[in-house]
Amino acid sequence: MQTYLVGGAVRDQLLGLKVKDRDWVVVGATPEQMKARGFKQVGADFPVFLHPKTGEEYALARTERKQGRGYHGFSVYSAPDVTLEEDLKRRDLTINAMAQAEDGQLVDPFDGHADLEHKTLRHVSEAFAEDPLRILRTARFAARLHPLGFSICPETMTLMRQMITDGELEHLVPERVWQEIQRALHENAPTVFFEVLRELGALGVLIPELEDATVFRAGVKALACIHHQQGNTAQRFAALLGAVPEELAITRAKSMKSPNDCRDMSRLVCRFMAELSRHPADSLSAEDTLELLDAADLWRRSERFDALLDTLACTLPEAQQSLLEQLHAAAGEATGVNPQDLLKQGFMGKELGEAIRNERLARITRVLNPSS
Ligand code: CTP
């Protein structure tokens, strides 16, 4: 049996990037032989094993044939006669379909090395079309490698367009789509991911709210800004959907099965965007301000509120940026109200609630109108 390093590790090594996970392919072995050598079998569907010492993944060489639609319908064939080349051929991109033998020699039947040098993302074979998730993966690699000058070759763009026309994306489960989107939001050039999907006509299926050119432009601009500030996933997601009406953004976030923090941040950004855009700079009333602080649950979620303001700094037009300073100053004062002090003054129950509100309002009024 022979063992080869494959996939991302070979690619990243040749690119001079840090290698994260190392995956291996074993040719000429049976599951029984692997187990006899102390490997632990994982995964019911594929013949994949964990190395007894390193814990790294060793997969027996396999071929895959698509049988149904979407992500589940694969039949896997694995036997000692499956060659390394056959295993590499079922993979997505040529730069991901290289292997390295134990003596260090590169095995590169699909010219992945040349594509690395030409900075080209190219599908290995027509088998690419058997897995629609690869459309998202390819857009994600474009987003990752864009700063190095990589782009997707026209033939692969054409193939992906055809897959989309054939309705392949509709068969992906939301969890897999979200996993790719979440990773894409943190790639080196996250906006490229969405630009590629837009160019392919994939947004109509995945995030139709971003199809509108103005909404899309605002979204990618805000995403680039929050990426620059190293924002978290929720901030990035919310920035992208910042110009979408609140109800639509919430529905989309839910149907994408995005985590709660992403939904909440998106809801708040859209809500604040709508409210603030109704006000010219410096015209927020104390009541409106308090209502917004309440809506953001500043009192219990002050860190999230800071993250919200940072995100809004990326989504709001220049003319309204000064509203954020007002919100920031108002929040600083209003959170200083101490319910314990009011309790000591004898306020209780409903009256305590009212006293807290009045005190917050008074403080906000002083911040917003320092001269009065
Ligand atoms: N692969 C594929 N099609 C997929 C998923 C994976 O062909 N839908 C292949 C590719 O050859 C890929 C390898 O499996 O290189 C390992 O996949 P994965 O670990 O998901 O990606 P990496 O290429 O290692 O990239 P990353 O740096 O994002 O982990």
mmCIF file of C-alpha atoms and ligand atoms in Angstrom:
data_model
loop_
_atom_site.group_PDB
_atom_site.id
_atom_site.type_symbol
_atom_site.label_atom_id
_atom_site.label_comp_id
_atom_site.label_asym_id
_atom_site.label_seq_id
_atom_site.Cartn_x
_atom_site.Cartn_y
_atom_site.Cartn_z
ATOM 1 C CA MET A 1 0.000 0.000 0.000
ATOM 2 C CA GLN A 2 1.118 3.583 -0.646
ATOM 3 C CA THR A 3 0.240 6.714 1.279
ATOM 4 C CA TYR A 4 -0.016 10.203 -0.222
ATOM 5 C CA LEU A 5 -0.553 13.646 1.206
ATOM 6 C CA VAL A 6 -3.473 15.210 -0.716
ATOM 7 C CA GLY A 7 -5.771 18.197 -1.116
ATOM 8 C CA GLY A 8 -5.404 21.489 0.723
ATOM 9 C CA ALA A 9 -2.124 20.585 2.413
ATOM 10 C CA VAL A 10 -0.312 20.052 -0.905
ATOM 11 C CA ARG A 11 -1.865 23.208 -2.352
ATOM 12 C CA ASP A 12 -1.008 25.399 0.620
ATOM 13 C CA GLN A 13 2.513 24.028 0.881
ATOM 14 C CA LEU A 14 3.181 24.937 -2.771
ATOM 15 C CA LEU A 15 1.664 28.376 -2.212
ATOM 16 C CA GLY A 16 3.949 28.908 0.770
ATOM 17 C CA LEU A 17 0.920 29.201 3.067
ATOM 18 C CA LYS A 18 0.555 27.691 6.518
ATOM 19 C CA VAL A 19 -0.774 24.128 6.299
ATOM 20 C CA LYS A 20 -3.745 23.606 8.616
ATOM 21 C CA ASP A 21 -5.037 20.049 8.260
ATOM 22 C CA ARG A 22 -3.195 17.240 6.581
ATOM 23 C CA ASP A 23 -5.310 14.694 4.701
ATOM 24 C CA TRP A 24 -3.928 11.450 3.337
ATOM 25 C CA VAL A 25 -5.008 8.957 0.697
ATOM 26 C CA VAL A 26 -4.063 5.310 0.953
ATOM 27 C CA VAL A 27 -3.888 3.257 -2.238
ATOM 28 C CA GLY A 28 -3.921 -0.544 -2.365
ATOM 29 C CA ALA A 29 -5.314 -1.260 1.111
ATOM 30 C CA THR A 30 -8.485 -2.730 2.568
ATOM 31 C CA PRO A 31 -10.344 -1.499 5.671
ATOM 32 C CA GLU A 32 -9.244 -4.674 7.456
ATOM 33 C CA GLN A 33 -5.577 -3.933 6.774
ATOM 34 C CA MET A 34 -6.020 -0.383 8.073
ATOM 35 C CA LYS A 35 -7.691 -1.568 11.251
ATOM 36 C CA ALA A 36 -4.990 -4.209 11.764
ATOM 37 C CA ARG A 37 -2.459 -1.342 11.728
ATOM 38 C CA GLY A 38 -4.299 0.406 14.541
ATOM 39 C CA PHE A 39 -6.269 2.959 12.454
ATOM 40 C CA LYS A 40 -9.764 3.778 13.725
ATOM 41 C CA GLN A 41 -12.568 3.839 11.190
ATOM 42 C CA VAL A 42 -14.715 6.977 11.231
ATOM 43 C CA GLY A 43 -17.733 7.846 9.147
ATOM 44 C CA ALA A 44 -20.153 5.211 7.965
ATOM 45 C CA ASP A 45 -20.321 6.367 4.329
ATOM 46 C CA PHE A 46 -16.677 6.685 3.352
ATOM 47 C CA PRO A 47 -13.707 4.458 4.161
ATOM 48 C CA VAL A 48 -11.927 7.085 6.280
ATOM 49 C CA PHE A 49 -9.624 6.284 9.186
ATOM 50 C CA LEU A 50 -7.809 8.172 11.906
ATOM 51 C CA HIS A 51 -4.110 7.592 12.458
ATOM 52 C CA PRO A 52 -3.572 5.984 15.878
ATOM 53 C CA LYS A 53 -0.928 8.561 16.892
ATOM 54 C CA THR A 54 -1.386 11.786 14.882
ATOM 55 C CA GLY A 55 -5.216 11.610 14.611
ATOM 56 C CA GLU A 56 -4.879 12.741 10.969
ATOM 57 C CA GLU A 57 -7.371 11.503 8.375
ATOM 58 C CA TYR A 58 -6.415 8.674 6.065
ATOM 59 C CA ALA A 59 -8.968 7.847 3.361
ATOM 60 C CA LEU A 60 -8.817 4.797 1.147
ATOM 61 C CA ALA A 61 -8.678 5.835 -2.516
ATOM 62 C CA ARG A 62 -12.232 6.012 -3.785
ATOM 63 C CA THR A 63 -14.391 6.991 -6.694
ATOM 64 C CA GLU A 64 -17.767 8.640 -6.268
ATOM 65 C CA ARG A 65 -20.767 8.567 -8.553
ATOM 66 C CA LYS A 66 -23.705 10.771 -8.087
ATOM 67 C CA GLN A 67 -27.012 8.950 -7.962
ATOM 68 C CA GLY A 68 -29.594 11.424 -6.729
ATOM 69 C CA ARG A 69 -29.806 15.165 -6.426
ATOM 70 C CA GLY A 70 -28.216 17.388 -3.825
ATOM 71 C CA TYR A 71 -25.612 16.340 -1.367
ATOM 72 C CA HIS A 72 -26.674 12.872 -0.353
ATOM 73 C CA GLY A 73 -26.972 10.881 -3.499
ATOM 74 C CA PHE A 74 -23.445 9.488 -3.830
ATOM 75 C CA SER A 75 -22.375 5.963 -4.346
ATOM 76 C CA VAL A 76 -18.829 5.414 -3.178
ATOM 77 C CA TYR A 77 -16.587 2.744 -4.625
ATOM 78 C CA SER A 78 -13.480 1.907 -2.700
ATOM 79 C CA ALA A 79 -11.227 -1.094 -3.247
ATOM 80 C CA PRO A 80 -7.495 -1.774 -3.428
ATOM 81 C CA ASP A 81 -7.648 -1.437 -7.240
ATOM 82 C CA VAL A 82 -8.793 2.227 -7.182
ATOM 83 C CA THR A 83 -5.814 4.266 -8.347
ATOM 84 C CA LEU A 84 -4.558 7.558 -6.948
ATOM 85 C CA GLU A 85 -5.391 9.248 -10.251
ATOM 86 C CA GLU A 86 -8.995 8.038 -10.070
ATOM 87 C CA ASP A 87 -9.280 9.422 -6.556
ATOM 88 C CA LEU A 88 -7.815 12.777 -7.618
ATOM 89 C CA LYS A 89 -10.114 12.954 -10.626
ATOM 90 C CA ARG A 90 -13.288 13.036 -8.510
ATOM 91 C CA ARG A 91 -12.059 16.203 -6.712
ATOM 92 C CA ASP A 92 -13.225 19.756 -7.276
ATOM 93 C CA LEU A 93 -10.378 22.007 -8.464
ATOM 94 C CA THR A 94 -7.053 21.136 -10.060
ATOM 95 C CA ILE A 95 -5.174 23.007 -7.321
ATOM 96 C CA ASN A 96 -6.919 20.710 -4.807
ATOM 97 C CA ALA A 97 -6.235 17.568 -6.829
ATOM 98 C CA MET A 98 -2.507 17.156 -6.320
ATOM 99 C CA ALA A 99 -0.808 14.538 -4.176
ATOM 100 C CA GLN A 100 2.619 14.182 -2.651
ATOM 101 C CA ALA A 101 4.265 10.774 -2.331
ATOM 102 C CA GLU A 102 6.179 9.721 0.760
ATOM 103 C CA ASP A 103 9.477 10.516 -1.018
ATOM 104 C CA GLY A 104 8.241 14.092 -1.570
ATOM 105 C CA GLN A 105 7.454 13.704 -5.271
ATOM 106 C CA LEU A 106 4.469 15.613 -6.589
ATOM 107 C CA VAL A 107 1.738 13.587 -8.322
ATOM 108 C CA ASP A 108 -0.161 16.031 -10.484
ATOM 109 C CA PRO A 109 -2.153 14.382 -13.287
ATOM 110 C CA PHE A 110 -4.477 17.373 -13.788
ATOM 111 C CA ASP A 111 -1.858 20.140 -13.951
ATOM 112 C CA GLY A 112 -2.752 21.723 -10.647
ATOM 113 C CA HIS A 113 0.775 23.077 -10.260
ATOM 114 C CA ALA A 114 0.556 24.918 -13.568
ATOM 115 C CA ASP A 115 -2.820 26.337 -12.514
ATOM 116 C CA LEU A 116 -1.274 27.470 -9.234
ATOM 117 C CA GLU A 117 1.392 29.277 -11.189
ATOM 118 C CA HIS A 118 -1.158 30.811 -13.548
ATOM 119 C CA LYS A 119 -3.323 31.666 -10.534
ATOM 120 C CA THR A 120 -6.276 29.826 -12.008
ATOM 121 C CA LEU A 121 -9.157 28.035 -10.312
ATOM 122 C CA ARG A 122 -10.194 25.288 -12.721
ATOM 123 C CA HIS A 123 -12.416 22.244 -12.304
ATOM 124 C CA VAL A 124 -10.702 18.868 -12.612
ATOM 125 C CA SER A 125 -13.351 17.157 -14.725
ATOM 126 C CA GLU A 126 -17.055 17.082 -15.486
ATOM 127 C CA ALA A 127 -17.440 15.203 -12.172
ATOM 128 C CA PHE A 128 -17.266 18.671 -10.583
ATOM 129 C CA ALA A 129 -20.945 19.030 -11.487
ATOM 130 C CA GLU A 130 -21.892 16.117 -9.259
ATOM 131 C CA ASP A 131 -21.612 18.232 -6.129
ATOM 132 C CA PRO A 132 -23.317 21.658 -6.125
ATOM 133 C CA LEU A 133 -21.539 22.624 -2.914
ATOM 134 C CA ARG A 134 -18.473 23.038 -5.107
ATOM 135 C CA ILE A 135 -19.977 26.210 -6.563
ATOM 136 C CA LEU A 136 -19.772 27.745 -3.103
ATOM 137 C CA ARG A 137 -16.362 26.244 -2.438
ATOM 138 C CA THR A 138 -14.991 27.652 -5.685
ATOM 139 C CA ALA A 139 -16.370 31.111 -4.900
ATOM 140 C CA ARG A 140 -14.799 30.774 -1.457
ATOM 141 C CA PHE A 141 -11.396 29.838 -2.866
ATOM 142 C CA ALA A 142 -11.691 32.832 -5.188
ATOM 143 C CA ALA A 143 -12.322 34.988 -2.097
ATOM 144 C CA ARG A 144 -9.369 33.452 -0.284
ATOM 145 C CA LEU A 145 -6.862 33.593 -3.109
ATOM 146 C CA HIS A 146 -7.979 36.830 -4.765
ATOM 147 C CA PRO A 147 -5.292 38.879 -2.977
ATOM 148 C CA LEU A 148 -2.707 36.519 -4.530
ATOM 149 C CA GLY A 149 -4.158 37.272 -7.976
ATOM 150 C CA PHE A 150 -6.260 34.126 -8.477
ATOM 151 C CA SER A 151 -9.442 34.014 -10.512
ATOM 152 C CA ILE A 152 -11.870 31.391 -11.814
ATOM 153 C CA CYS A 153 -11.283 30.289 -15.404
ATOM 154 C CA PRO A 154 -14.085 30.900 -17.943
ATOM 155 C CA GLU A 155 -14.730 27.168 -18.529
ATOM 156 C CA THR A 156 -15.398 26.624 -14.834
ATOM 157 C CA MET A 157 -17.647 29.693 -14.716
ATOM 158 C CA THR A 158 -19.614 28.228 -17.635
ATOM 159 C CA LEU A 159 -19.921 24.837 -15.967
ATOM 160 C CA MET A 160 -21.111 26.406 -12.704
ATOM 161 C CA ARG A 161 -23.649 28.562 -14.568
ATOM 162 C CA GLN A 162 -25.005 25.443 -16.208
ATOM 163 C CA MET A 163 -25.298 23.692 -12.838
ATOM 164 C CA ILE A 164 -27.237 26.672 -11.500
ATOM 165 C CA THR A 165 -29.513 26.721 -14.544
ATOM 166 C CA ASP A 166 -30.149 23.021 -13.933
ATOM 167 C CA GLY A 167 -31.409 23.907 -10.449
ATOM 168 C CA GLU A 168 -28.586 22.145 -8.593
ATOM 169 C CA LEU A 169 -28.251 24.785 -5.868
ATOM 170 C CA GLU A 170 -31.828 24.257 -4.754
ATOM 171 C CA HIS A 171 -30.918 20.797 -3.533
ATOM 172 C CA LEU A 172 -28.313 21.933 -1.032
ATOM 173 C CA VAL A 173 -29.362 21.760 2.597
ATOM 174 C CA PRO A 174 -29.262 25.138 4.395
ATOM 175 C CA GLU A 175 -26.721 23.898 6.952
ATOM 176 C CA ARG A 176 -24.115 23.217 4.256
ATOM 177 C CA VAL A 177 -24.780 26.529 2.555
ATOM 178 C CA TRP A 178 -24.474 28.395 5.835
ATOM 179 C CA GLN A 179 -21.215 26.607 6.642
ATOM 180 C CA GLU A 180 -19.726 27.863 3.365
ATOM 181 C CA ILE A 181 -21.116 31.378 3.782
ATOM 182 C CA GLN A 182 -19.829 31.587 7.323
ATOM 183 C CA ARG A 183 -16.355 30.555 6.176
ATOM 184 C CA ALA A 184 -16.538 32.884 3.175
ATOM 185 C CA LEU A 185 -17.326 35.844 5.420
ATOM 186 C CA HIS A 186 -13.882 35.361 6.998
ATOM 187 C CA GLU A 187 -11.830 34.742 3.857
ATOM 188 C CA ASN A 188 -9.138 37.224 2.782
ATOM 189 C CA ALA A 189 -11.436 39.063 0.367
ATOM 190 C CA PRO A 190 -14.966 38.106 1.490
ATOM 191 C CA THR A 191 -16.684 40.422 -0.981
ATOM 192 C CA VAL A 192 -15.257 38.403 -3.880
ATOM 193 C CA PHE A 193 -17.321 35.393 -2.731
ATOM 194 C CA PHE A 194 -20.565 37.322 -3.157
ATOM 195 C CA GLU A 195 -19.407 39.006 -6.359
ATOM 196 C CA VAL A 196 -18.697 35.613 -7.917
ATOM 197 C CA LEU A 197 -22.096 34.265 -6.810
ATOM 198 C CA ARG A 198 -23.762 37.328 -8.271
ATOM 199 C CA GLU A 199 -21.915 36.959 -11.554
ATOM 200 C CA LEU A 200 -22.998 33.322 -11.713
ATOM 201 C CA GLY A 201 -26.630 34.175 -11.046
ATOM 202 C CA ALA A 202 -26.555 32.166 -7.801
ATOM 203 C CA LEU A 203 -27.805 34.919 -5.514
ATOM 204 C CA GLY A 204 -31.353 34.544 -6.812
ATOM 205 C CA VAL A 205 -31.405 31.116 -5.172
ATOM 206 C CA LEU A 206 -29.202 31.730 -2.144
ATOM 207 C CA ILE A 207 -29.856 35.325 -1.006
ATOM 208 C CA PRO A 208 -32.387 36.870 -3.429
ATOM 209 C CA GLU A 209 -32.546 40.051 -1.323
ATOM 210 C CA LEU A 210 -29.065 40.889 -2.602
ATOM 211 C CA GLU A 211 -29.971 40.685 -6.264
ATOM 212 C CA ASP A 212 -30.942 44.347 -6.418
ATOM 213 C CA ALA A 213 -27.840 46.236 -7.602
ATOM 214 C CA THR A 214 -28.101 49.073 -5.051
ATOM 215 C CA VAL A 215 -28.684 46.735 -2.104
ATOM 216 C CA PHE A 216 -25.820 44.532 -3.285
ATOM 217 C CA ARG A 217 -23.365 47.417 -3.677
ATOM 218 C CA ALA A 218 -24.219 48.728 -0.221
ATOM 219 C CA GLY A 219 -23.855 45.210 1.227
ATOM 220 C CA VAL A 220 -20.404 44.460 -0.200
ATOM 221 C CA LYS A 221 -19.138 47.937 0.677
ATOM 222 C CA ALA A 222 -20.234 47.469 4.287
ATOM 223 C CA LEU A 223 -18.791 43.952 4.375
ATOM 224 C CA ALA A 224 -15.419 45.190 3.127
ATOM 225 C CA CYS A 225 -15.462 47.849 5.843
ATOM 226 C CA ILE A 226 -16.306 45.476 8.723
ATOM 227 C CA HIS A 227 -13.779 42.951 7.379
ATOM 228 C CA HIS A 228 -11.153 45.681 7.584
ATOM 229 C CA GLN A 229 -12.128 46.144 11.229
ATOM 230 C CA GLN A 230 -11.892 42.388 11.848
ATOM 231 C CA GLY A 231 -15.568 42.174 12.812
ATOM 232 C CA ASN A 232 -17.084 38.883 13.978
ATOM 233 C CA THR A 233 -19.358 36.650 11.901
ATOM 234 C CA ALA A 234 -22.558 38.284 13.143
ATOM 235 C CA GLN A 235 -21.273 41.756 12.267
ATOM 236 C CA ARG A 236 -20.141 40.644 8.814
ATOM 237 C CA PHE A 237 -23.446 38.944 8.062
ATOM 238 C CA ALA A 238 -25.438 41.920 9.334
ATOM 239 C CA ALA A 239 -23.305 44.385 7.351
ATOM 240 C CA LEU A 240 -23.966 42.401 4.182
ATOM 241 C CA LEU A 241 -27.730 42.519 4.736
ATOM 242 C CA GLY A 242 -27.671 46.090 6.075
ATOM 243 C CA ALA A 243 -29.682 47.592 3.235
ATOM 244 C CA VAL A 244 -32.345 44.862 3.251
ATOM 245 C CA PRO A 245 -35.681 45.635 4.947
ATOM 246 C CA GLU A 246 -35.786 44.211 8.498
ATOM 247 C CA GLU A 247 -38.554 41.646 7.942
ATOM 248 C CA LEU A 248 -36.912 40.236 4.833
ATOM 249 C CA ALA A 249 -33.508 40.070 6.511
ATOM 250 C CA ILE A 250 -34.953 38.150 9.466
ATOM 251 C CA THR A 251 -36.791 35.708 7.228
ATOM 252 C CA ARG A 252 -33.666 35.138 5.158
ATOM 253 C CA ALA A 253 -31.445 34.682 8.221
ATOM 254 C CA LYS A 254 -33.899 32.092 9.548
ATOM 255 C CA SER A 255 -34.253 30.177 6.314
ATOM 256 C CA MET A 256 -30.459 30.103 5.998
ATOM 257 C CA LYS A 257 -30.315 28.605 9.491
ATOM 258 C CA SER A 258 -27.779 31.196 10.541
ATOM 259 C CA PRO A 259 -27.017 31.180 14.282
ATOM 260 C CA ASN A 260 -29.009 33.378 16.691
ATOM 261 C CA ASP A 261 -26.281 35.985 17.140
ATOM 262 C CA CYS A 262 -26.207 36.550 13.376
ATOM 263 C CA ARG A 263 -29.991 36.884 13.211
ATOM 264 C CA ASP A 264 -30.063 39.280 16.153
ATOM 265 C CA MET A 265 -27.303 41.487 14.819
ATOM 266 C CA SER A 266 -28.914 41.531 11.405
ATOM 267 C CA ARG A 267 -32.309 42.450 12.886
ATOM 268 C CA LEU A 268 -30.766 45.291 14.875
ATOM 269 C CA VAL A 269 -28.677 46.684 12.029
ATOM 270 C CA CYS A 270 -31.683 46.714 9.679
ATOM 271 C CA ARG A 271 -33.888 48.246 12.375
ATOM 272 C CA PHE A 272 -31.387 50.981 13.208
ATOM 273 C CA MET A 273 -30.687 51.640 9.536
ATOM 274 C CA ALA A 274 -34.393 52.185 8.910
ATOM 275 C CA GLU A 275 -34.853 54.396 11.983
ATOM 276 C CA LEU A 276 -31.704 56.439 11.549
ATOM 277 C CA SER A 277 -32.263 57.030 7.867
ATOM 278 C CA ARG A 278 -35.483 58.868 8.786
ATOM 279 C CA HIS A 279 -33.441 61.406 10.736
ATOM 280 C CA PRO A 280 -31.131 64.023 9.352
ATOM 281 C CA ALA A 281 -27.919 64.249 11.354
ATOM 282 C CA ASP A 282 -28.260 65.673 14.897
ATOM 283 C CA SER A 283 -32.031 65.349 14.962
ATOM 284 C CA LEU A 284 -32.584 62.273 17.131
ATOM 285 C CA SER A 285 -34.986 63.097 19.961
ATOM 286 C CA ALA A 286 -34.341 61.767 23.458
ATOM 287 C CA GLU A 287 -37.474 59.557 23.167
ATOM 288 C CA ASP A 288 -36.367 58.094 19.839
ATOM 289 C CA THR A 289 -32.920 57.488 21.244
ATOM 290 C CA LEU A 290 -34.242 55.691 24.310
ATOM 291 C CA GLU A 291 -36.498 53.587 22.123
ATOM 292 C CA LEU A 292 -33.501 52.490 20.061
ATOM 293 C CA LEU A 293 -31.440 51.712 23.154
ATOM 294 C CA ASP A 294 -34.358 49.649 24.474
ATOM 295 C CA ALA A 295 -34.719 47.842 21.147
ATOM 296 C CA ALA A 296 -31.043 46.907 21.323
ATOM 297 C CA ASP A 297 -31.467 45.808 24.955
ATOM 298 C CA LEU A 298 -28.455 47.921 25.812
ATOM 299 C CA TRP A 299 -29.081 47.354 29.509
ATOM 300 C CA ARG A 300 -28.271 43.671 29.355
ATOM 301 C CA ARG A 301 -26.230 43.517 26.147
ATOM 302 C CA SER A 302 -23.780 46.406 26.229
ATOM 303 C CA GLU A 303 -21.025 44.533 24.372
ATOM 304 C CA ARG A 304 -23.412 43.654 21.590
ATOM 305 C CA PHE A 305 -24.466 47.296 21.470
ATOM 306 C CA ASP A 306 -20.842 48.344 20.880
ATOM 307 C CA ALA A 307 -20.586 45.749 18.115
ATOM 308 C CA LEU A 308 -23.819 47.118 16.664
ATOM 309 C CA LEU A 309 -22.453 50.677 16.550
ATOM 310 C CA ASP A 310 -19.244 49.449 14.891
ATOM 311 C CA THR A 311 -21.320 47.660 12.263
ATOM 312 C CA LEU A 312 -23.541 50.692 11.687
ATOM 313 C CA ALA A 313 -20.407 52.771 11.169
ATOM 314 C CA CYS A 314 -19.881 50.561 8.108
ATOM 315 C CA THR A 315 -23.471 50.567 6.840
ATOM 316 C CA LEU A 316 -24.654 54.156 7.414
ATOM 317 C CA PRO A 317 -24.056 56.856 4.824
ATOM 318 C CA GLU A 318 -21.491 59.498 5.708
ATOM 319 C CA ALA A 319 -24.135 62.143 6.381
ATOM 320 C CA GLN A 320 -25.583 60.094 9.225
ATOM 321 C CA GLN A 321 -22.419 58.992 10.951
ATOM 322 C CA SER A 322 -22.768 61.714 13.580
ATOM 323 C CA LEU A 323 -25.955 59.997 14.823
ATOM 324 C CA LEU A 324 -23.722 57.172 16.009
ATOM 325 C CA GLU A 325 -21.736 59.543 18.190
ATOM 326 C CA GLN A 326 -25.003 60.696 19.722
ATOM 327 C CA LEU A 327 -26.112 57.129 20.332
ATOM 328 C CA HIS A 328 -22.755 56.286 21.851
ATOM 329 C CA ALA A 329 -22.813 59.267 24.209
ATOM 330 C CA ALA A 330 -26.474 58.669 25.127
ATOM 331 C CA ALA A 331 -25.780 54.986 25.838
ATOM 332 C CA GLY A 332 -22.829 55.895 28.072
ATOM 333 C CA GLU A 333 -25.006 58.192 30.184
ATOM 334 C CA ALA A 334 -28.160 56.074 30.229
ATOM 335 C CA THR A 335 -26.405 52.905 31.384
ATOM 336 C CA GLY A 336 -25.220 54.904 34.408
ATOM 337 C CA VAL A 337 -28.714 54.870 35.917
ATOM 338 C CA ASN A 338 -28.570 52.565 38.914
ATOM 339 C CA PRO A 339 -31.890 50.868 39.793
ATOM 340 C CA GLN A 340 -30.557 50.174 43.317
ATOM 341 C CA ASP A 341 -30.371 53.924 44.047
ATOM 342 C CA LEU A 342 -33.972 54.385 42.927
ATOM 343 C CA LEU A 343 -35.038 51.370 44.969
ATOM 344 C CA LYS A 344 -33.462 53.016 48.019
ATOM 345 C CA GLN A 345 -35.470 56.129 47.264
ATOM 346 C CA GLY A 346 -38.616 54.023 47.735
ATOM 347 C CA PHE A 347 -39.602 53.252 44.134
ATOM 348 C CA MET A 348 -41.054 49.790 43.605
ATOM 349 C CA GLY A 349 -42.742 47.655 40.949
ATOM 350 C CA LYS A 350 -44.242 49.590 38.065
ATOM 351 C CA GLU A 351 -43.152 52.904 39.555
ATOM 352 C CA LEU A 352 -39.553 51.727 39.724
ATOM 353 C CA GLY A 353 -39.719 50.923 36.011
ATOM 354 C CA GLU A 354 -41.066 54.385 35.283
ATOM 355 C CA ALA A 355 -38.450 56.063 37.474
ATOM 356 C CA ILE A 356 -35.644 54.221 35.672
ATOM 357 C CA ARG A 357 -37.070 55.253 32.338
ATOM 358 C CA ASN A 358 -37.452 58.908 33.396
ATOM 359 C CA GLU A 359 -33.934 59.052 34.734
ATOM 360 C CA ARG A 360 -32.526 57.540 31.549
ATOM 361 C CA LEU A 361 -34.558 59.979 29.472
ATOM 362 C CA ALA A 362 -33.345 62.942 31.539
ATOM 363 C CA ARG A 363 -29.729 61.903 31.111
ATOM 364 C CA ILE A 364 -30.155 61.351 27.368
ATOM 365 C CA THR A 365 -31.817 64.765 27.034
ATOM 366 C CA ARG A 366 -28.824 66.396 28.746
ATOM 367 C CA VAL A 367 -26.393 64.620 26.403
ATOM 368 C CA LEU A 368 -28.327 65.515 23.271
ATOM 369 C CA ASN A 369 -28.864 69.145 24.272
ATOM 370 C CA PRO A 370 -25.775 70.068 26.276
ATOM 371 C CA SER A 371 -26.567 73.812 26.195
ATOM 372 C CA SER A 372 -30.128 73.605 27.563
HETATM 373 N N1 CTP B 1 -13.118 18.106 -1.939
HETATM 374 C C1 CTP B 1 -13.843 18.079 -3.118
HETATM 375 N N2 CTP B 1 -15.151 18.459 -3.135
HETATM 376 C C2 CTP B 1 -15.754 18.878 -2.001
HETATM 377 C C3 CTP B 1 -15.047 18.914 -0.790
HETATM 378 C C4 CTP B 1 -13.719 18.527 -0.801
HETATM 379 O O1 CTP B 1 -13.296 17.712 -4.157
HETATM 380 N N3 CTP B 1 -17.036 19.245 -2.016
HETATM 381 C C5 CTP B 1 -11.723 17.639 -1.946
HETATM 382 C C6 CTP B 1 -10.695 18.644 -2.418
HETATM 383 O O2 CTP B 1 -9.681 17.917 -3.070
HETATM 384 C C7 CTP B 1 -10.141 19.229 -1.122
HETATM 385 C C8 CTP B 1 -10.179 18.016 -0.200
HETATM 386 O O3 CTP B 1 -11.325 17.277 -0.616
HETATM 387 O O4 CTP B 1 -8.841 19.743 -1.266
HETATM 388 C C9 CTP B 1 -10.281 18.366 1.282
HETATM 389 O O5 CTP B 1 -11.417 19.160 1.520
HETATM 390 P P1 CTP B 1 -11.461 20.256 2.656
HETATM 391 O O6 CTP B 1 -10.675 19.810 3.827
HETATM 392 O O7 CTP B 1 -12.877 20.651 2.827
HETATM 393 O O8 CTP B 1 -10.785 21.513 1.960
HETATM 394 P P2 CTP B 1 -9.312 21.970 1.746
HETATM 395 O O9 CTP B 1 -9.027 21.932 0.278
HETATM 396 O O10 CTP B 1 -8.365 21.229 2.632
HETATM 397 O O11 CTP B 1 -9.389 23.511 2.091
HETATM 398 P P3 CTP B 1 -9.435 24.287 3.474
HETATM 399 O O12 CTP B 1 -8.115 24.993 3.493
HETATM 400 O O13 CTP B 1 -10.594 25.223 3.284
HETATM 401 O O14 CTP B 1 -9.639 23.280 4.573
#
